[in-house]
CSV table of C-alpha atoms in Angstrom, one decimal:
chain,number,residue,atom,x,y,z
C,1,MET,CA,112.8,89.8,88.3
C,2,ARG,CA,113.7,93.3,89.4
C,3,TYR,CA,116.2,93.6,86.5
C,4,LYS,CA,113.7,92.1,84.0
C,5,SER,CA,111.1,94.7,85.1
C,6,LYS,CA,113.6,97.5,84.6
C,7,ASP,CA,114.5,96.2,81.1
C,8,ALA,CA,110.8,96.0,80.2
C,9,ASP,CA,110.2,99.6,81.4
C,10,LYS,CA,113.2,100.7,79.4
C,11,LEU,CA,111.9,98.9,76.3
C,12,ASN,CA,108.5,100.5,76.7
C,13,GLU,CA,110.0,104.0,77.0
C,14,GLU,CA,112.0,103.4,73.8
C,15,ASN,CA,108.9,102.2,72.0
C,16,GLU,CA,106.9,105.2,73.1
C,17,SER,CA,109.8,107.5,72.1
C,18,ILE,CA,109.8,105.9,68.6
C,19,ILE,CA,106.0,106.4,68.3
C,20,ARG,CA,106.2,110.0,69.4
C,21,LYS,CA,109.0,110.7,66.9
C,22,ARG,CA,107.2,109.0,64.1
C,23,SER,CA,104.0,110.9,64.8
C,24,ALA,CA,105.8,114.2,65.0
C,25,LYS,CA,107.6,113.5,61.7
C,26,LEU,CA,104.2,112.7,60.0
C,27,LYS,CA,102.9,116.0,61.3
C,28,ARG,CA,105.9,117.9,60.1
C,29,ASP,CA,105.8,116.2,56.7
C,30,LEU,CA,102.2,117.2,56.3
C,31,GLU,CA,102.8,120.8,57.3
C,32,ASP,CA,105.9,121.1,55.0
C,33,ALA,CA,103.9,119.6,52.1
C,34,VAL,CA,101.1,122.1,52.7
C,35,ARG,CA,103.5,125.1,52.9
C,36,GLU,CA,105.8,124.1,50.1
C,37,PRO,CA,105.4,126.7,47.3
C,38,SER,CA,106.2,124.3,44.6
C,39,SER,CA,104.0,121.5,45.9
C,40,SER,CA,101.1,122.5,43.6
C,41,SER,CA,103.0,121.0,40.7
C,42,ASN,CA,103.5,117.7,42.5
C,43,ILE,CA,100.3,117.4,44.5
C,44,SER,CA,97.0,116.9,42.8
C,45,PRO,CA,94.4,119.2,44.5
C,46,THR,CA,91.8,116.5,44.3
C,47,PRO,CA,89.0,117.5,46.7
C,48,GLY,CA,87.8,115.0,49.2
C,49,PRO,CA,86.2,114.7,52.6
C,50,THR,CA,88.1,116.5,55.4
C,51,PRO,CA,86.9,117.1,58.9
C,52,MET,CA,89.7,119.6,59.5
C,53,GLN,CA,87.9,122.9,58.5
C,54,ARG,CA,84.8,124.4,59.8
C,55,THR,CA,83.2,127.1,57.7
C,56,SER,CA,79.8,127.7,59.2
C,57,THR,CA,78.1,128.9,62.3
C,58,SER,CA,75.8,126.5,64.0
C,59,PRO,CA,74.1,126.4,67.4
C,60,ALA,CA,74.5,122.6,67.4
C,61,GLN,CA,78.2,122.2,67.2
C,62,PHE,CA,79.5,118.8,68.2
C,63,VAL,CA,83.0,120.0,68.7
C,64,GLY,CA,84.4,123.4,69.6
C,65,GLY,CA,87.4,124.0,67.5
C,66,ILE,CA,88.1,120.4,66.5
C,67,ILE,CA,91.7,120.7,65.4
C,68,GLY,CA,93.7,123.9,65.5
C,69,GLY,CA,96.2,125.2,62.9
C,70,ASP,CA,94.5,124.0,59.7
C,71,ASP,CA,92.4,127.1,59.2
C,72,ASP,CA,95.4,128.7,57.5
C,73,PHE,CA,95.0,126.3,54.5
C,74,ASP,CA,92.0,125.3,52.4
C,75,GLU,CA,90.8,121.8,52.5
C,76,ALA,CA,91.9,120.9,49.0
C,77,THR,CA,95.5,121.8,49.8
C,78,ILE,CA,95.5,119.8,53.0
C,79,ASN,CA,94.0,116.8,51.2
C,80,GLY,CA,96.6,117.0,48.5
C,81,ALA,CA,99.4,117.1,51.0
C,82,MET,CA,97.9,114.2,53.0
C,83,GLU,CA,97.7,112.2,49.8
C,84,ALA,CA,101.3,113.0,48.8
C,85,ILE,CA,102.7,111.7,52.0
C,86,GLY,CA,100.3,108.8,52.3
C,87,LEU,CA,98.3,110.0,55.3
C,88,ASP,CA,94.6,109.2,55.9
C,89,ASP,CA,92.4,111.1,58.4
C,90,ASN,CA,92.9,108.7,61.2
C,91,GLU,CA,96.7,108.7,60.9
C,92,TYR,CA,96.8,112.5,60.8
C,93,ILE,CA,94.5,112.8,63.8
C,94,SER,CA,96.6,110.2,65.6
C,95,ALA,CA,99.8,112.1,64.9
C,96,ARG,CA,98.4,115.3,66.3
C,97,PHE,CA,97.0,113.4,69.3
C,98,THR,CA,100.4,112.0,70.1
C,99,ALA,CA,101.9,115.5,69.6
C,100,GLY,CA,99.4,116.8,72.3
C,101,GLU,CA,97.3,118.9,69.9
C,102,VAL,CA,94.2,116.7,70.0
C,103,THR,CA,92.7,115.9,73.3
C,104,GLU,CA,91.0,112.6,74.2
C,105,ASN,CA,87.6,114.3,74.3
C,106,THR,CA,88.2,115.8,70.9
C,107,ARG,CA,89.1,112.4,69.5
C,108,ALA,CA,86.0,110.9,71.0
C,109,SER,CA,83.9,113.7,69.4
C,110,ILE,CA,85.5,113.0,66.1
C,111,ASP,CA,84.7,109.3,66.4
C,112,ALA,CA,81.1,110.3,67.3
C,113,LEU,CA,80.8,112.4,64.2
C,114,LYS,CA,82.1,109.6,62.0
C,115,SER,CA,79.7,107.1,63.5
C,116,THR,CA,76.7,109.4,62.9
C,117,GLY,CA,77.8,109.9,59.2
C,118,TYR,CA,78.9,113.5,59.5
C,119,LEU,CA,82.6,112.6,58.8
C,120,GLY,CA,84.0,109.9,56.6
C,121,GLN,CA,80.9,109.6,54.4
C,122,ALA,CA,82.0,109.4,50.8
C,123,ASN,CA,81.6,112.5,48.6
C,124,PRO,CA,81.0,112.4,44.9
C,125,THR,CA,84.4,113.9,44.0
C,126,LYS,CA,85.3,111.9,40.8
C,127,ILE,CA,84.1,113.1,37.4
C,128,LEU,CA,82.0,110.3,35.9
C,129,MET,CA,80.9,112.2,32.8
C,130,LYS,CA,81.4,115.6,31.2
C,131,PHE,CA,79.5,116.8,28.1
C,132,GLU,CA,78.2,119.9,26.4
C,133,ALA,CA,74.5,120.1,27.4
C,134,HIS,CA,73.4,123.2,25.6
C,135,GLU,CA,74.5,125.6,22.9
C,136,ASN,CA,75.3,128.3,25.4
C,137,GLU,CA,74.6,128.9,29.1
C,138,SER,CA,73.0,126.1,31.1
C,139,HIS,CA,70.5,127.2,33.8
C,140,ALA,CA,68.9,124.1,35.4
C,141,VAL,CA,69.5,120.4,36.2
C,142,ARG,CA,67.5,117.8,37.9
C,143,TRP,CA,67.7,114.0,38.4
C,144,SER,CA,64.9,111.7,37.6
C,145,PRO,CA,63.5,110.1,40.8
C,146,VAL,CA,63.4,106.6,39.3
C,147,GLU,CA,66.1,106.4,36.6
C,148,ARG,CA,69.8,107.3,36.2
C,149,MET,CA,68.7,110.1,34.0
C,150,VAL,CA,69.3,113.9,34.2
C,151,ALA,CA,67.2,116.7,32.7
C,152,THR,CA,68.9,120.0,31.9
C,153,GLY,CA,67.5,123.3,30.7
C,154,GLY,CA,69.4,126.1,29.0
C,155,ALA,CA,69.3,129.5,27.4
C,156,ASP,CA,68.9,127.8,24.0
C,157,ARG,CA,65.2,127.2,24.9
C,158,LYS,CA,65.6,123.4,25.2
C,159,VAL,CA,65.0,120.8,27.9
C,160,LYS,CA,67.3,117.8,27.3
C,161,LEU,CA,67.2,114.3,28.9
C,162,TRP,CA,70.5,112.5,29.4
C,163,ASP,CA,70.9,108.8,30.0
C,164,ILE,CA,73.7,108.7,32.7
C,165,GLY,CA,73.2,104.9,33.2
C,166,LYS,CA,74.5,104.3,29.7
C,167,ASN,CA,77.3,107.0,30.0
C,168,SER,CA,75.8,108.5,26.9
C,169,THR,CA,77.0,112.0,25.9
C,170,GLU,CA,74.2,112.3,23.3
C,171,PRO,CA,70.8,113.4,24.6
C,172,ARG,CA,68.2,110.8,25.0
C,173,ALA,CA,65.6,113.3,24.1
C,174,VAL,CA,65.3,117.1,23.3
C,175,LEU,CA,62.0,118.6,24.5
C,176,SER,CA,61.0,121.7,22.6
C,177,GLY,CA,58.1,124.2,22.8
C,178,SER,CA,59.6,127.0,24.7
C,179,SER,CA,60.3,130.3,22.9
C,180,ALA,CA,62.8,131.6,25.5
C,181,GLY,CA,65.4,130.3,27.9
C,182,ILE,CA,64.6,127.6,30.4
C,183,ASN,CA,64.8,128.6,34.1
C,184,SER,CA,64.0,125.4,35.9
C,185,VAL,CA,63.2,121.7,35.4
C,186,ASP,CA,61.6,119.2,37.7
C,187,PHE,CA,60.0,115.7,37.6
C,188,ASP,CA,56.9,114.4,39.3
C,189,SER,CA,57.5,111.7,41.9
C,190,THR,CA,57.0,108.9,39.4
C,191,GLY,CA,59.4,110.3,36.8
C,192,ALA,CA,56.7,110.1,34.2
C,193,TYR,CA,56.3,113.9,33.7
C,194,ILE,CA,58.7,116.8,33.5
C,195,LEU,CA,58.0,120.4,34.2
C,196,GLY,CA,59.9,123.3,32.6
C,197,THR,CA,59.6,127.0,33.2
C,198,SER,CA,60.7,129.7,30.9
C,199,ASN,CA,61.5,133.4,30.3
C,200,ASP,CA,58.6,133.4,27.8
C,201,TYR,CA,56.2,133.8,30.8
C,202,GLY,CA,55.1,130.2,30.5
C,203,ALA,CA,55.5,126.7,32.0
C,204,ARG,CA,55.2,123.4,30.1
C,205,VAL,CA,54.6,119.7,30.9
C,206,TRP,CA,56.1,116.9,28.9
C,207,THR,CA,55.7,113.1,29.2
C,208,VAL,CA,59.1,111.4,29.6
C,209,MET,CA,58.1,108.1,27.8
C,210,ASP,CA,57.3,109.7,24.4
C,211,ASN,CA,58.8,113.1,24.9
C,212,ARG,CA,55.6,114.8,23.9
C,213,LEU,CA,54.5,118.3,25.0
C,214,ARG,CA,51.3,117.8,26.9
C,215,HIS,CA,50.4,121.1,28.5
C,216,THR,CA,51.4,124.8,28.1
C,217,LEU,CA,50.5,127.0,31.0
C,218,THR,CA,50.3,130.7,30.1
C,219,GLY,CA,49.0,133.5,32.2
C,220,HIS,CA,51.9,135.1,34.1
C,221,SER,CA,53.1,138.5,33.1
C,222,GLY,CA,56.7,137.9,34.0
C,223,LYS,CA,59.3,135.2,33.5
C,224,VAL,CA,58.4,132.0,35.3
C,225,MET,CA,61.3,130.8,37.6
C,226,ALA,CA,60.0,127.6,39.2
C,227,ALA,CA,57.2,125.0,39.1
C,228,LYS,CA,56.2,122.0,41.3
C,229,TYR,CA,53.4,119.5,41.4
C,230,VAL,CA,51.0,120.2,44.3
C,231,HIS,CA,48.5,117.4,43.7
C,232,GLU,CA,50.0,114.8,41.4
C,233,PRO,CA,49.2,114.5,38.6
C,234,ILE,CA,46.4,117.0,38.6
C,235,LYS,CA,47.8,120.3,39.8
C,236,VAL,CA,50.9,122.4,39.4
C,237,VAL,CA,52.1,125.6,41.1
C,238,THR,CA,54.3,128.1,39.4
C,239,GLY,CA,56.3,131.1,40.7
C,240,SER,CA,57.0,134.2,38.6
C,241,HIS,CA,58.7,137.5,38.5
C,242,ASP,CA,55.3,139.0,38.1
C,243,ARG,CA,55.1,138.7,42.0
C,244,THR,CA,52.5,135.9,42.0
C,245,LEU,CA,52.2,132.2,42.4
C,246,LYS,CA,49.6,130.4,40.3
C,247,ILE,CA,48.0,127.0,40.9
C,248,TRP,CA,46.9,125.2,37.7
C,249,ASP,CA,44.5,122.4,37.1
C,250,LEU,CA,46.0,120.2,34.3
C,251,ARG,CA,42.7,118.7,33.5
C,252,SER,CA,41.2,122.0,32.3
C,253,ILE,CA,44.6,123.6,31.6
C,254,ALA,CA,43.5,126.6,33.5
C,255,CYS,CA,44.7,128.7,36.4
C,256,ILE,CA,42.4,128.0,39.4
C,257,GLU,CA,44.0,130.3,42.0
C,258,THR,CA,46.5,133.2,42.1
C,259,LYS,CA,48.4,134.0,45.3
C,260,PHE,CA,49.8,137.6,45.4
C,261,ALA,CA,53.2,137.5,47.1
C,262,GLY,CA,54.1,141.1,46.5
C,263,SER,CA,57.6,140.2,45.4
C,264,SER,CA,59.3,138.3,42.5
C,265,CYS,CA,59.5,134.6,43.2
C,266,ASN,CA,62.8,132.9,42.5
C,267,ASP,CA,62.1,129.4,43.7
C,268,LEU,CA,59.5,127.3,45.4
C,269,VAL,CA,59.0,123.8,47.0
C,270,THR,CA,56.1,121.8,48.2
C,271,THR,CA,56.0,119.7,51.3
C,272,ASP,CA,54.5,116.5,49.9
C,273,SER,CA,52.8,115.1,46.8
C,274,LEU,CA,49.5,116.7,47.9
C,275,GLY,CA,51.3,120.1,48.1
C,276,SER,CA,49.6,120.9,51.4
C,277,THR,CA,52.1,123.6,52.0
C,278,ILE,CA,53.9,125.7,49.4
C,279,ILE,CA,57.1,127.5,50.4
C,280,SER,CA,58.4,130.2,48.2
C,281,GLY,CA,61.6,132.3,48.2
C,282,HIS,CA,61.5,135.9,47.0
C,283,TYR,CA,63.5,138.9,45.8
C,284,ASP,CA,62.4,140.9,48.9
C,285,LYS,CA,64.4,138.5,51.1
C,286,LYS,CA,61.4,136.7,52.5
C,287,ILE,CA,60.5,133.0,52.6
C,288,ARG,CA,56.7,132.7,52.5
C,289,PHE,CA,54.5,129.8,53.6
C,290,TRP,CA,51.2,129.0,52.0
C,291,ASP,CA,48.7,126.4,53.4
C,292,ILE,CA,46.5,125.6,50.4
C,293,ARG,CA,44.1,123.6,52.7
C,294,THR,CA,43.1,126.6,54.8
C,295,GLU,CA,44.3,129.3,52.4
C,296,LYS,CA,46.1,130.9,55.3
C,297,GLN,CA,49.6,132.3,55.1
C,298,ALA,CA,52.0,131.5,57.9
C,299,ASP,CA,54.6,134.0,59.2
C,300,ASP,CA,57.3,134.9,56.8
C,301,VAL,CA,61.0,134.3,57.5
C,302,LEU,CA,63.3,137.2,56.6
C,303,MET,CA,66.7,136.5,55.2
C,304,PRO,CA,69.6,138.9,55.0
C,305,ALA,CA,69.4,139.2,51.2
C,306,LYS,CA,67.3,138.1,48.2
C,307,ILE,CA,66.7,134.4,47.9
C,308,THR,CA,68.0,132.4,44.9
C,309,SER,CA,66.8,128.8,45.7
C,310,LEU,CA,65.1,126.5,48.2
C,311,ASP,CA,65.4,122.7,48.8
C,312,LEU,CA,63.7,120.4,51.2
C,313,SER,CA,65.1,117.4,53.1
C,314,LYS,CA,63.3,114.2,52.3
C,315,ASP,CA,61.4,114.2,55.7
C,316,CYS,CA,60.3,117.8,55.0
C,317,ASN,CA,61.6,118.9,58.4
C,318,TYR,CA,64.5,121.0,57.1
C,319,LEU,CA,64.9,123.6,54.4
C,320,ILE,CA,68.0,125.0,52.8
C,321,CYS,CA,67.9,128.5,51.3
C,322,SER,CA,70.7,130.0,49.2
C,323,VAL,CA,71.0,133.7,49.7
C,324,ARG,CA,72.6,136.5,47.6
C,325,ASP,CA,74.8,137.5,50.5
C,326,ASP,CA,76.9,134.4,49.6
C,327,THR,CA,75.5,132.2,52.4
C,328,ILE,CA,73.3,129.1,52.6
C,329,LYS,CA,70.8,129.0,55.5
C,330,LEU,CA,69.5,125.8,57.1
C,331,LEU,CA,66.0,126.1,58.6
C,332,ASP,CA,64.2,123.8,61.0
C,333,LEU,CA,60.6,124.0,59.7
C,334,ARG,CA,59.2,122.7,62.9
C,335,LYS,CA,60.4,126.0,64.5
C,336,ASN,CA,60.6,128.2,61.4
C,337,GLN,CA,64.0,129.2,62.6
C,338,VAL,CA,67.5,129.4,61.0
C,339,ILE,CA,69.7,126.9,62.8
C,340,SER,CA,72.9,127.0,60.7
C,341,THR,CA,74.7,129.3,58.2
C,342,PHE,CA,77.1,127.9,55.6
C,343,THR,CA,79.8,130.0,54.0
C,344,ASN,CA,83.4,130.1,52.9
C,345,GLU,CA,85.7,133.0,51.9
C,346,HIS,CA,85.8,131.8,48.3
C,347,PHE,CA,82.2,130.9,48.0
C,348,LYS,CA,80.1,133.3,45.9
C,349,ILE,CA,76.5,132.7,44.8
C,350,SER,CA,76.7,132.8,41.0
C,351,CYS,CA,73.4,134.4,40.0
C,352,ASP,CA,69.9,135.3,41.1
C,353,PHE,CA,68.7,131.7,40.3
C,354,ALA,CA,71.6,129.7,41.6
C,355,ARG,CA,70.3,126.3,43.0
C,356,ALA,CA,71.5,124.5,46.0
C,357,SER,CA,70.7,120.8,46.8
C,358,PHE,CA,70.4,118.4,49.7
C,359,ASN,CA,71.8,114.9,49.3
C,360,PRO,CA,69.3,112.0,49.7
C,361,SER,CA,70.0,111.5,53.4
C,362,GLY,CA,69.7,115.2,54.2
C,363,LEU,CA,73.1,115.2,55.9
C,364,LYS,CA,75.0,117.1,53.2
C,365,ILE,CA,74.5,120.3,51.2
C,366,ALA,CA,76.0,121.2,47.8
C,367,CYS,CA,76.0,124.5,46.0
C,368,GLY,CA,77.9,125.9,43.0
C,369,SER,CA,79.9,129.1,43.2
C,370,ALA,CA,80.9,132.0,40.9
C,371,ASP,CA,84.5,130.8,41.1
C,372,GLY,CA,83.6,127.6,39.2
C,373,ALA,CA,83.7,125.3,42.2
C,374,ILE,CA,81.0,123.3,43.9
C,375,TYR,CA,81.1,123.4,47.7
C,376,ILE,CA,79.9,120.5,49.8
C,377,TRP,CA,79.2,120.9,53.5
C,378,ASN,CA,77.7,118.5,56.0
C,379,VAL,CA,74.8,119.8,58.0
C,380,ASN,CA,77.1,120.1,61.1
C,381,GLY,CA,78.9,122.9,59.2
C,382,PHE,CA,82.1,121.3,58.0
C,383,LEU,CA,83.3,121.9,54.4
C,384,GLU,CA,84.0,118.4,53.2
C,385,ALA,CA,84.8,118.9,49.6
C,386,THR,CA,85.4,121.5,46.8
C,387,LEU,CA,84.8,120.2,43.3
C,388,LYS,CA,86.6,122.1,40.6
C,389,GLY,CA,85.6,120.4,37.4
C,390,HIS,CA,84.0,123.5,35.9
C,391,ARG,CA,87.1,125.7,36.3
C,392,TRP,CA,89.1,124.3,33.3
C,393,GLU,CA,88.5,122.7,29.9
C,394,GLU,CA,90.8,121.8,27.0
C,395,ASP,CA,90.8,123.5,23.6
C,396,ASN,CA,91.4,121.7,20.3
C,397,ASN,CA,95.1,121.5,21.0
C,398,LYS,CA,94.6,119.9,24.5
C,399,ASN,CA,95.6,123.2,26.2
C,400,ARG,CA,93.8,124.0,29.4
C,401,ILE,CA,91.7,127.2,29.2
C,402,LYS,CA,89.6,128.9,31.7
C,403,PRO,CA,86.0,129.5,30.5
C,404,ASN,CA,83.3,131.5,32.2
C,405,THR,CA,83.1,129.0,35.0
C,406,ALA,CA,80.3,130.0,37.3
C,407,VAL,CA,78.1,127.1,38.4
C,408,ASN,CA,74.4,127.9,38.3
C,409,ALA,CA,72.7,124.7,39.5
C,410,VAL,CA,73.5,121.4,41.2
C,411,SER,CA,71.2,118.4,41.8
C,412,TRP,CA,71.9,115.4,44.0
C,413,SER,CA,70.6,112.0,42.8
C,414,PRO,CA,67.8,110.7,45.0
C,415,ASN,CA,68.9,107.1,44.5
C,416,ASN,CA,72.7,107.1,44.7
C,417,ASN,CA,75.6,109.3,45.6
C,418,MET,CA,75.9,111.2,42.4
C,419,LEU,CA,75.9,114.9,41.8
C,420,ALA,CA,75.0,116.7,38.5
C,421,SER,CA,76.0,120.3,37.8
C,422,VAL,CA,75.6,123.0,35.1
C,423,GLY,CA,76.8,126.5,34.7
C,424,LYS,CA,77.4,129.6,32.6
C,425,HIS,CA,79.4,127.5,30.2
C,426,LYS,CA,77.8,124.8,28.1
C,427,ARG,CA,78.9,121.8,30.1
C,428,CYS,CA,77.2,119.4,32.4
C,429,ILE,CA,79.4,117.5,34.8
C,430,ILE,CA,78.3,114.3,36.6
C,431,TYR,CA,80.3,113.5,39.8
C,432,SER,CA,80.4,110.1,41.5
C,433,ASP,CA,82.0,108.7,44.6
C,434,SER,CA,83.6,105.8,42.6
């Protein structure tokens, strides 16, 4: 029995040695693939979810320095290398754990993140559709809340509706009436009405069913950047560069209240269908809160630079704010405090009206960049994907050319894991996770 025990111990040692060597080889192969100068011609830099890189500051970090050594590479390069040698996240983490670079506590933390949906949740990285949305620059995009349909607005003065469910690259409808470029588009909660704002100092309401222009709201003395319903379907609030917000009664088609903000408004959101609170983002770096029931204004929140967009989580507890210092701020509205900042060395806000978006669960944030990429973070601060579909296109001879690629706006579908994006070029790109 003593000899059999010794033989079993020896066999176990040999097995452990084989596992260590195999894990070390996987790790070396990955690092060699990442560092290989010619690997870009063999590895497709397809973005995808990766828990390896942290690119934000957050007071609620689950893990302090999850895995060391990967900060030298961007996540697309790491993903490509992992794909080339057939490694998934678990195999890579296991290899580094065996090599002594990942502790048991770290692995447990990674598992906790995955179980709560922060890691491993699919990202819409595959291009489902790509089409020319407008005659020149596209400014705005928004999903319908009830259909697989997208509305876009552009410098060509048109709002267009696209039937994504049918994979149609021809517009379902073209909504006219504006005499200048469109700055924003939005639906009411039923998907029956669509709001569009314009550089002609006006806002308009169309009905989706018959594509008819129902209301034209004029009265601002500067371009109108955003509009939302505050009491569906009766009232609308608009924000303008004339430094005011106006509330309109659609029954009388008249402005019933003007709020003087003192600074140009770039975007606004409302907390519910009754619009009990209006939140507006401004050129003077301030987020302002307006309670329309008491007509009192809550304390402003000051950002480090002018604000380009706002978006609310579905439960209205969290607000994201894209800021011209090339960061995105996450605010907890229950405390009116910034709780996280999202950034990346390559991420640059593309323009003064660049739009960021929450995903339906409120666990992920997407925003386009001046470099033609779309950056997706989870709310814990990890950069999960970089989508690069806007960076290249083909000419008539199928040659790849680089257009003016800056991405102006993104919108996450409220009903499925799809992302729509538009930019300074004509194209609209729809991303899906399958």
